[in-house]
mmCIF file of C-alpha atoms in Angstrom:
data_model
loop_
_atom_site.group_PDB
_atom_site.id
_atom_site.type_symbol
_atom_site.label_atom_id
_atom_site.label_comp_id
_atom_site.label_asym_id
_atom_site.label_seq_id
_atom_site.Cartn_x
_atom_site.Cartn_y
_atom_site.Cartn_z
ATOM 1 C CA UNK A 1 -39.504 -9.790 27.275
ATOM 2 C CA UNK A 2 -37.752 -7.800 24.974
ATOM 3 C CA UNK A 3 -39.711 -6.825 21.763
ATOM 4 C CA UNK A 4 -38.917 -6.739 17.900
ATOM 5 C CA UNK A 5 -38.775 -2.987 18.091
ATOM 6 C CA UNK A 6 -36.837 -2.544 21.133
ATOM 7 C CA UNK A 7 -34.319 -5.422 19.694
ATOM 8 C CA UNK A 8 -33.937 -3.136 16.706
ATOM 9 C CA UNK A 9 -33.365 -0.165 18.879
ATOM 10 C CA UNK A 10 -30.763 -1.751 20.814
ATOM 11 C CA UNK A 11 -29.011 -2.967 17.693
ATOM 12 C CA UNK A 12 -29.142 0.310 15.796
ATOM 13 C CA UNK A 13 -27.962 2.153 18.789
ATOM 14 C CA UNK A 14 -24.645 -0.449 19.388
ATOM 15 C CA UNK A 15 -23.562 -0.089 15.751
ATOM 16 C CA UNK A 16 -23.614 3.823 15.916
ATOM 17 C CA UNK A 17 -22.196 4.144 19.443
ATOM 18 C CA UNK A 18 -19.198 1.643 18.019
ATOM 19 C CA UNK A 19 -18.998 3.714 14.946
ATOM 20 C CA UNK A 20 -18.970 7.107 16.738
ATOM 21 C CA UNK A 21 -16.264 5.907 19.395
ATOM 22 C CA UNK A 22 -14.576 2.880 17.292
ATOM 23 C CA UNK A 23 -15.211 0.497 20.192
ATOM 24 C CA UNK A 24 -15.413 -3.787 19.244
ATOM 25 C CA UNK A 25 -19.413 -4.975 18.292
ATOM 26 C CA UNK A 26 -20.813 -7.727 20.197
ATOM 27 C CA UNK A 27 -21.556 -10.719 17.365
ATOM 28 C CA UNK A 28 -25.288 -9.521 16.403
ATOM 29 C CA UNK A 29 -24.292 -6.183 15.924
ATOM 30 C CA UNK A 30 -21.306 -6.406 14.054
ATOM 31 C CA UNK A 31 -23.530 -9.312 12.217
ATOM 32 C CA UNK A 32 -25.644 -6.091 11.038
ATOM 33 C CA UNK A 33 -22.671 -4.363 9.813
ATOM 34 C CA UNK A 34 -21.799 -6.755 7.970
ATOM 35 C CA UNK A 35 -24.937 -7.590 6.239
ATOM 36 C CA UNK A 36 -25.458 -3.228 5.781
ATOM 37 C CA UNK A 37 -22.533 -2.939 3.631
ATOM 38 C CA UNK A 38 -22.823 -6.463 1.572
ATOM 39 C CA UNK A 39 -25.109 -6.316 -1.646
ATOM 40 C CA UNK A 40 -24.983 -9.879 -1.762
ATOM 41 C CA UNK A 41 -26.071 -10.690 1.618
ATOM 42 C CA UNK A 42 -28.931 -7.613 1.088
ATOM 43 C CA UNK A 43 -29.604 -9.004 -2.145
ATOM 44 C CA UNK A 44 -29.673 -12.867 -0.727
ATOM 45 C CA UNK A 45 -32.365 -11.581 2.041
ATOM 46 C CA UNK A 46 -34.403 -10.030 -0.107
ATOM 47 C CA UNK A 47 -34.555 -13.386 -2.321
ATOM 48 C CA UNK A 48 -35.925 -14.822 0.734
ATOM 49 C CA UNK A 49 -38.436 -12.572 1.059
ATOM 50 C CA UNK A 50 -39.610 -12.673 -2.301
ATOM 51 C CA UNK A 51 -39.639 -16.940 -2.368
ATOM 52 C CA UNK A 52 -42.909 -17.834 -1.652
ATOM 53 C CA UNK A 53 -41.169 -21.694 0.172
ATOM 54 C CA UNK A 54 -38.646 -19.054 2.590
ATOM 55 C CA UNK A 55 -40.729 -20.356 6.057
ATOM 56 C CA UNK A 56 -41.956 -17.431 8.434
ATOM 57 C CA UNK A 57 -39.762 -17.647 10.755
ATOM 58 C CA UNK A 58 -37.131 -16.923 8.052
ATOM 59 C CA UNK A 59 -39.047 -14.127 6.579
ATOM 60 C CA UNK A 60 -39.543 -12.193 10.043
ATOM 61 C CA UNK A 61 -36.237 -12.660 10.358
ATOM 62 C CA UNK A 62 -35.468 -11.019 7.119
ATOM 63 C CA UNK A 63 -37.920 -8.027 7.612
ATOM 64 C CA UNK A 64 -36.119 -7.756 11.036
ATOM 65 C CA UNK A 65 -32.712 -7.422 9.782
ATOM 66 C CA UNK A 66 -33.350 -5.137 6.787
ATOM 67 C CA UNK A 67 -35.450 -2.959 9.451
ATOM 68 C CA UNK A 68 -32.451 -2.520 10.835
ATOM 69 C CA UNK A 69 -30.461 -1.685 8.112
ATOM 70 C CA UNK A 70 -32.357 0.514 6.338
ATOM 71 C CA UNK A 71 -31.444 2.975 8.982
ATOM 72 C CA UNK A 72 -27.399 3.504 7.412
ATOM 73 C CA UNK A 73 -27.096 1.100 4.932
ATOM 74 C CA UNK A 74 -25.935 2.847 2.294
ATOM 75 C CA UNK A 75 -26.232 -0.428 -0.085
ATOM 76 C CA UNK A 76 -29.887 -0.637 0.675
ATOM 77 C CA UNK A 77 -31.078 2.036 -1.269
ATOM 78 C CA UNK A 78 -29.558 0.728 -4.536
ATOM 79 C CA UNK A 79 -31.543 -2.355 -4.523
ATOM 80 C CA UNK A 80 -35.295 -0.499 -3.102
ATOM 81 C CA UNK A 81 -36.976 -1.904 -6.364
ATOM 82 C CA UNK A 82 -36.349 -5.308 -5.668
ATOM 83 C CA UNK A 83 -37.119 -4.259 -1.925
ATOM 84 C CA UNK A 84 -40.835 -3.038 -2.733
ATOM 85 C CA UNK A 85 -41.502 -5.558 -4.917
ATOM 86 C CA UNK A 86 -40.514 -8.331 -2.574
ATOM 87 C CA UNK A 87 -42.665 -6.645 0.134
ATOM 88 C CA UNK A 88 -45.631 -6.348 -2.095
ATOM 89 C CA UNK A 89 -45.721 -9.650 -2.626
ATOM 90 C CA UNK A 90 -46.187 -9.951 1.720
ATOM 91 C CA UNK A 91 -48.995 -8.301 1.679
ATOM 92 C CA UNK A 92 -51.186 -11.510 1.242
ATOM 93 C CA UNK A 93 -49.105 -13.613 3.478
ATOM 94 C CA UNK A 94 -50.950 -15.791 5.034
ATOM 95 C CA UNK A 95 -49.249 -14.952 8.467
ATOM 96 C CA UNK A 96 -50.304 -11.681 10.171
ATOM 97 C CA UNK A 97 -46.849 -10.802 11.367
ATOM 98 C CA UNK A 98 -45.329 -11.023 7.768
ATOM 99 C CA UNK A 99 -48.756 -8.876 6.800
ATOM 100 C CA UNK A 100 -48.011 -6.407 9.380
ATOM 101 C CA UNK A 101 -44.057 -6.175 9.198
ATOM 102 C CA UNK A 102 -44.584 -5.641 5.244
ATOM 103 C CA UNK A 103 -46.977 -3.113 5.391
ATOM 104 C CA UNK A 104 -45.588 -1.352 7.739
ATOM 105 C CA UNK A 105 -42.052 -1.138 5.807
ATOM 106 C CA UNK A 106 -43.831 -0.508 2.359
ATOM 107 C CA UNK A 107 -45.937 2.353 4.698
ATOM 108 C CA UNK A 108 -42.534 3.928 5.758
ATOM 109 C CA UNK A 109 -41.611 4.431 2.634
ATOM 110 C CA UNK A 110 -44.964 6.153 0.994
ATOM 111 C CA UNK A 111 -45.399 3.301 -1.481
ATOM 112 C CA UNK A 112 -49.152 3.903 -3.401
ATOM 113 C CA UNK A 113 -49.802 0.294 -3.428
ATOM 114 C CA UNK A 114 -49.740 -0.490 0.506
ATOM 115 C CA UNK A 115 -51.723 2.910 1.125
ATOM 116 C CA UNK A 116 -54.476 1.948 -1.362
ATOM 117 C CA UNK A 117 -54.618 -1.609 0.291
ATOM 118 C CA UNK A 118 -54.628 -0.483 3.769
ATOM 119 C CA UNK A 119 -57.412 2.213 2.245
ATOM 120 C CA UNK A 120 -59.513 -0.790 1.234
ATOM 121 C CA UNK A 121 -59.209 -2.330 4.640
ATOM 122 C CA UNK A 122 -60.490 0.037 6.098
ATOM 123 C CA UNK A 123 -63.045 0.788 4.025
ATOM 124 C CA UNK A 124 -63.953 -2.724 3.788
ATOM 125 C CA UNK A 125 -67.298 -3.689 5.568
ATOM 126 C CA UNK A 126 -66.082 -7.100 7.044
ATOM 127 C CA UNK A 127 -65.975 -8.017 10.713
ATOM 128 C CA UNK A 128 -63.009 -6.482 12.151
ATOM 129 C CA UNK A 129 -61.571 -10.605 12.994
ATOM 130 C CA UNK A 130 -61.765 -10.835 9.276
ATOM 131 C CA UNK A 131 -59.662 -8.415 8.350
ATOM 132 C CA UNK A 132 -55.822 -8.902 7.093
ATOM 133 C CA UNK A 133 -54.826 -5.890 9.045
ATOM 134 C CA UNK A 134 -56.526 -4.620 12.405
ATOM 135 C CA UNK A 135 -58.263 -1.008 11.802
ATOM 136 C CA UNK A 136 -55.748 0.301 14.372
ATOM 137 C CA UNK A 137 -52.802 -0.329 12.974
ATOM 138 C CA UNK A 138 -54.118 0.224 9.393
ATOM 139 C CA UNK A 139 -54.609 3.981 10.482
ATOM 140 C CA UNK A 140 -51.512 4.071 11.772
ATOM 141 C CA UNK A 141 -49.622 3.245 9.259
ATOM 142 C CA UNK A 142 -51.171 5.798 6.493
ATOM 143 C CA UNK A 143 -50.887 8.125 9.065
ATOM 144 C CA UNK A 144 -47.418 8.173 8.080
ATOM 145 C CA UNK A 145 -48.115 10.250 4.999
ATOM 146 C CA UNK A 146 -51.202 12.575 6.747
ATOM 147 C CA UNK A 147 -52.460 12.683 2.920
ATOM 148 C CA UNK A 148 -52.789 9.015 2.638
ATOM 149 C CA UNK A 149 -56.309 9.333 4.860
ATOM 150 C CA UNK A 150 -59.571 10.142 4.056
ATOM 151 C CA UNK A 151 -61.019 12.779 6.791
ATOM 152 C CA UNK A 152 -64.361 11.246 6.041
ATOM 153 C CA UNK A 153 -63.322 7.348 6.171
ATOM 154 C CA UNK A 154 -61.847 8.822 9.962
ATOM 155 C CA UNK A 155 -64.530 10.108 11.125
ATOM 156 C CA UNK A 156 -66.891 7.111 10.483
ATOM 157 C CA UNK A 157 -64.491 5.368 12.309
ATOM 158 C CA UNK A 158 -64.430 7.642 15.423
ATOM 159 C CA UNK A 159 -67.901 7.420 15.013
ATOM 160 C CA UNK A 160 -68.548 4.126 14.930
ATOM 161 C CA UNK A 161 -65.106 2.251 15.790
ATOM 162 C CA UNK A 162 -64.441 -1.432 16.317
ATOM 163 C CA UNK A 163 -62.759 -1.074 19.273
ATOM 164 C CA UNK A 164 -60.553 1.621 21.479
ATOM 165 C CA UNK A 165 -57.268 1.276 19.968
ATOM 166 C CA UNK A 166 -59.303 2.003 16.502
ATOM 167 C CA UNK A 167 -60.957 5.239 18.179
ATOM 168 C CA UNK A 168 -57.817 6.129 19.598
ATOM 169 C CA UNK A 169 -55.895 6.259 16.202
ATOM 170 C CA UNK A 170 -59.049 8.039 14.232
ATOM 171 C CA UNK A 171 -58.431 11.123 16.778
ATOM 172 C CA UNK A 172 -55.056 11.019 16.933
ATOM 173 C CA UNK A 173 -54.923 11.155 12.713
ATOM 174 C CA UNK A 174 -58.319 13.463 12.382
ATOM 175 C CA UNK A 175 -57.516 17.042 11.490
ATOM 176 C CA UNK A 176 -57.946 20.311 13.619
ATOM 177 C CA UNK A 177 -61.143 21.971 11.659
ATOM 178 C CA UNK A 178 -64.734 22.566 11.739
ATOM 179 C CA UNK A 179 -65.831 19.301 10.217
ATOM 180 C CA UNK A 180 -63.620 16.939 12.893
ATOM 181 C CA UNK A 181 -64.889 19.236 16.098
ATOM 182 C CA UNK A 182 -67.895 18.369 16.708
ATOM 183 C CA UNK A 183 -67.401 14.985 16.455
ATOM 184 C CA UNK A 184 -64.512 15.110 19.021
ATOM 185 C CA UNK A 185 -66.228 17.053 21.461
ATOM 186 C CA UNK A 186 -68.401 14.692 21.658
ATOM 187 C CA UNK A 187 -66.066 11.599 22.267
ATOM 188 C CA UNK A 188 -64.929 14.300 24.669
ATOM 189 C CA UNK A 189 -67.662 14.184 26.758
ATOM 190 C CA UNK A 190 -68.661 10.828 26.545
ATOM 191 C CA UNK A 191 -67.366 9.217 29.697
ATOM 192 C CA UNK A 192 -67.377 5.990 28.066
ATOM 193 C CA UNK A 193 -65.240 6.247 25.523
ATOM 194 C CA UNK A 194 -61.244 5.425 26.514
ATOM 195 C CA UNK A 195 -59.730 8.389 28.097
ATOM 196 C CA UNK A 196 -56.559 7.659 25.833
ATOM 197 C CA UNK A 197 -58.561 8.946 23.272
ATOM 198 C CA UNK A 198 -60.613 11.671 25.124
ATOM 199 C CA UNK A 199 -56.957 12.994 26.257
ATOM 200 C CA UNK A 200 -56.273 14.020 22.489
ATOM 201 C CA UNK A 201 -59.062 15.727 21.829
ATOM 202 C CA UNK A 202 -58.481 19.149 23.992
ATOM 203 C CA UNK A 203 -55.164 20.041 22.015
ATOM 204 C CA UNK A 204 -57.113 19.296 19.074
ATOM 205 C CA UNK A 205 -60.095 21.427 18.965
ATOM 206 C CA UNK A 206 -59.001 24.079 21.357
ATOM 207 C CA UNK A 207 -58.068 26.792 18.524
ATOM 208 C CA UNK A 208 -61.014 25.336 16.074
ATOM 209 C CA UNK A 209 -63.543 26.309 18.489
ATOM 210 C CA UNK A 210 -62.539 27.973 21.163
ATOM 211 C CA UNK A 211 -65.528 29.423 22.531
ATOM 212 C CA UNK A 212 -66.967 25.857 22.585
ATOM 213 C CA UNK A 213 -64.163 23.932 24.117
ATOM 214 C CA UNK A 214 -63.861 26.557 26.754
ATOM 215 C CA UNK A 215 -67.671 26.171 27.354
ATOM 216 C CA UNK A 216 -67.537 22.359 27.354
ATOM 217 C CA UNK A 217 -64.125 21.975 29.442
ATOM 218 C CA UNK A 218 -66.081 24.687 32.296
ATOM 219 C CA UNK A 219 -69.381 22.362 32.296
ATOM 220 C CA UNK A 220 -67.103 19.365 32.635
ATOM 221 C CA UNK A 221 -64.820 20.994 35.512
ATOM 222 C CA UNK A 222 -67.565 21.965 37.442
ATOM 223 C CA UNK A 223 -69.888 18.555 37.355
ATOM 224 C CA UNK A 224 -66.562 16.395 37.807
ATOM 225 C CA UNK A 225 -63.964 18.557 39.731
ATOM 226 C CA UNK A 226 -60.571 18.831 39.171
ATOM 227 C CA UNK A 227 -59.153 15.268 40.763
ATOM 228 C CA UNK A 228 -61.012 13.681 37.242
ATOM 229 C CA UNK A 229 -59.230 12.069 35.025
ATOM 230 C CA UNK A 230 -59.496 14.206 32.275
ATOM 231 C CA UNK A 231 -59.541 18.200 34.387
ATOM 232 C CA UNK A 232 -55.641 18.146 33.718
ATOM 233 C CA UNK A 233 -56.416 17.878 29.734
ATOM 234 C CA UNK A 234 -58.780 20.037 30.123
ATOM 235 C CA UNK A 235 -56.793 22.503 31.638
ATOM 236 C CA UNK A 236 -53.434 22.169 29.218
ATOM 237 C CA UNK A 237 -56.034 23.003 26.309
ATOM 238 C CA UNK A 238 -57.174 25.872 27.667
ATOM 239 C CA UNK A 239 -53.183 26.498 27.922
ATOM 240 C CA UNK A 240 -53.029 26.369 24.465
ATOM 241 C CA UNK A 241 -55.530 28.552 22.696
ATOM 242 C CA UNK A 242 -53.655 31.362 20.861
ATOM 243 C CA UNK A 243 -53.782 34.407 22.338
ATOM 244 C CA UNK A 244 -55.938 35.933 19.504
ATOM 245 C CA UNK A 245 -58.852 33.755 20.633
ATOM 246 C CA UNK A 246 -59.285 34.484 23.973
ATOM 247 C CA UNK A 247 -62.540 34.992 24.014
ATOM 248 C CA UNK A 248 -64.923 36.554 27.377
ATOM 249 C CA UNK A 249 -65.665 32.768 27.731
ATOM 250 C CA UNK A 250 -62.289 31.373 27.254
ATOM 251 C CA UNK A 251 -61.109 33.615 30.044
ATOM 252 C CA UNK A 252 -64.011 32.567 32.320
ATOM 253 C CA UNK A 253 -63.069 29.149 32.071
ATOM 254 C CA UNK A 254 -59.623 29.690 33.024
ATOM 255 C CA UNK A 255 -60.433 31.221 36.119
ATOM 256 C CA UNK A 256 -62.539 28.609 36.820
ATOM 257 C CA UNK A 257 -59.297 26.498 36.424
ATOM 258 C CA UNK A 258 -57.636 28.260 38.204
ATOM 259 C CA UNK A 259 -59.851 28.654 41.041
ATOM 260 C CA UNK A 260 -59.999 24.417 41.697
ATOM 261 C CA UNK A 261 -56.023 23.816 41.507
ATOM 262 C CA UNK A 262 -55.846 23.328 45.073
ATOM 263 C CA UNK A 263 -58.313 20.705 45.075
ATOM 264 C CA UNK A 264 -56.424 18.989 41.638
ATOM 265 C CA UNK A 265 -54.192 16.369 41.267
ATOM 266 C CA UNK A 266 -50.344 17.270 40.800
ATOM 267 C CA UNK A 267 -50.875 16.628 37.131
ATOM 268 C CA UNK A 268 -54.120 19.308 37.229
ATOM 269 C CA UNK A 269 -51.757 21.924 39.042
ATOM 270 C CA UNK A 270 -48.905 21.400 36.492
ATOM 271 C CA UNK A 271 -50.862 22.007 33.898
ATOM 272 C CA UNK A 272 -52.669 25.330 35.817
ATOM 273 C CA UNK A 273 -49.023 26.429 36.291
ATOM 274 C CA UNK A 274 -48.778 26.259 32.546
ATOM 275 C CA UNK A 275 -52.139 28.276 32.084
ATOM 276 C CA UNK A 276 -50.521 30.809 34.741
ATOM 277 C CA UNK A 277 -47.535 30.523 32.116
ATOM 278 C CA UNK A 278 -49.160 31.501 28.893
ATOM 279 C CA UNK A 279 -47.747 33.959 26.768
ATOM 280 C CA UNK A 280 -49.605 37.556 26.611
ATOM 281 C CA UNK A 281 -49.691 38.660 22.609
ATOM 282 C CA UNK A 282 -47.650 41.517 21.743
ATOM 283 C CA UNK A 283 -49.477 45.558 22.301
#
């Protein structure tokens, strides 16, 4: 089943393939043409959006098709007030779609009003099913503008999340310093935690802590061998400490690494063979 975004995609890419190469539209795309260079038809969908009666289906459909738009229309920008303000007033829709499609759009285009709701959200106490937006995609979408999160707000959530796609978010958004590390070695470790998270975390505190990571990726290497899940993360961190920072213990560890990459998985030796690959600093 194809999905909203991947409609869009398809879409977007037919009208600038035809535009590059002048080749005919099928219908829907040269519908979105059409609607891209129209102020009335932009203004008429935006109307919709705005009118509390418009049904949902209507309204996804109109978030859908000035998605799409917003990527060339040139007509689009002209009318942005009435845009935001229509999309503002989604924001308490009593569908989570229109919620999501709003605040997403509104999130794209650094408006103050979505970022201090989302903020809210997530600072909100309620049980995650209560909430208007899921904590996952409420990080994601402030994570648009890094300066729309709090590092603190992040890290309770790492620390404490509702649930993995939450986690997973917090580290991908948390900042590379010596506040965030210790925190994310420790989801490192923990075995428990989803390894799409835990997969994050070496390219994130490798050149905070070094010395550390190195110590932590050796201990892990050498209780859990290099056919675990997480020994070819591991070893692409280890990749990517700067050259200043190789420290006696950083270069332990990577002969360590070394050392097991006949026993690894192809993944573990691609990643050795980028260790093996790592630029030497200028004498």
């Amino acid at each position: 089943m194809t999905s909203i975004s991947d409609y869009k995609a398809q879409i977007l890419q037919q009208v600038q393939e035809a535009h590059k190469a002048s080749d005919p539209l099928d219908p829907d795309a040269r519908k979105i043409l059409d609607v891209a260079g129209s102020e009335g038809q932009i203004a008429d969908l935006i109307k919709r959006l705005a009118d509390p009666a418009t049904p949902v289906a209507e309204q996804l459909s109109a978030l859908n098709t000035l998605g799409i738009v917003s990527n060339f229309s040139k007509v689009l920008p002209t009318q942005a007030a009435d845009l935001i303000n229509a999309l503002r007033g989604l924001i308490h829709s009593p569908d989570a779609e229109v919620r999501r499609q709003a605040l997403s759009s509104l999130s794209l285009r650094g408006d103050a009003v979505a970022q201090d709701y989302l903020r809210t959200e997530l600072q909100s106490d309620k049980p995650e099913a209560e909430k208007s937006i899921p904590t996952y995609q409420a990080i994601a979408m402030l994570g648009v503008d890094g300066k729309a999160l709090d590092k603190s707000l992040l890290l309770n959530i790492a620390r404490n999340p509702p649930d993995e796609a939450s986690l997973v978010q917090a580290v991908r958004h948390l900042p590379a310093d010596k506040d965030t590390a210790s925190v994310l070695m420790g989801i490192l470790r923990d075995e428990s935690k989803p390894m799409a998270a835990r997969a994050l975390i070496p390219d994130i505190v490798n050149n905070v802590d070094p010395g550390g990571f190195a110590a932590q990726a050796k201990q892990m290497l050498e209780e859990h061998g290099a056919a675990s899940k997480i020994a070819p993360y591991l070893a692409l961190g280890l990749a990517g400490i700067r050259p200043g920072h190789n420290e006696p213990l950083v270069d332990d560890t990577k002969a360590v690494v070394r050392s097991l990459a006949a026993d690894g998985s192809d993944a573990f030796q691609q990643a050795v063979s980028q260790l093996n690959n790592t630029i030497l600093p200028d004498k």
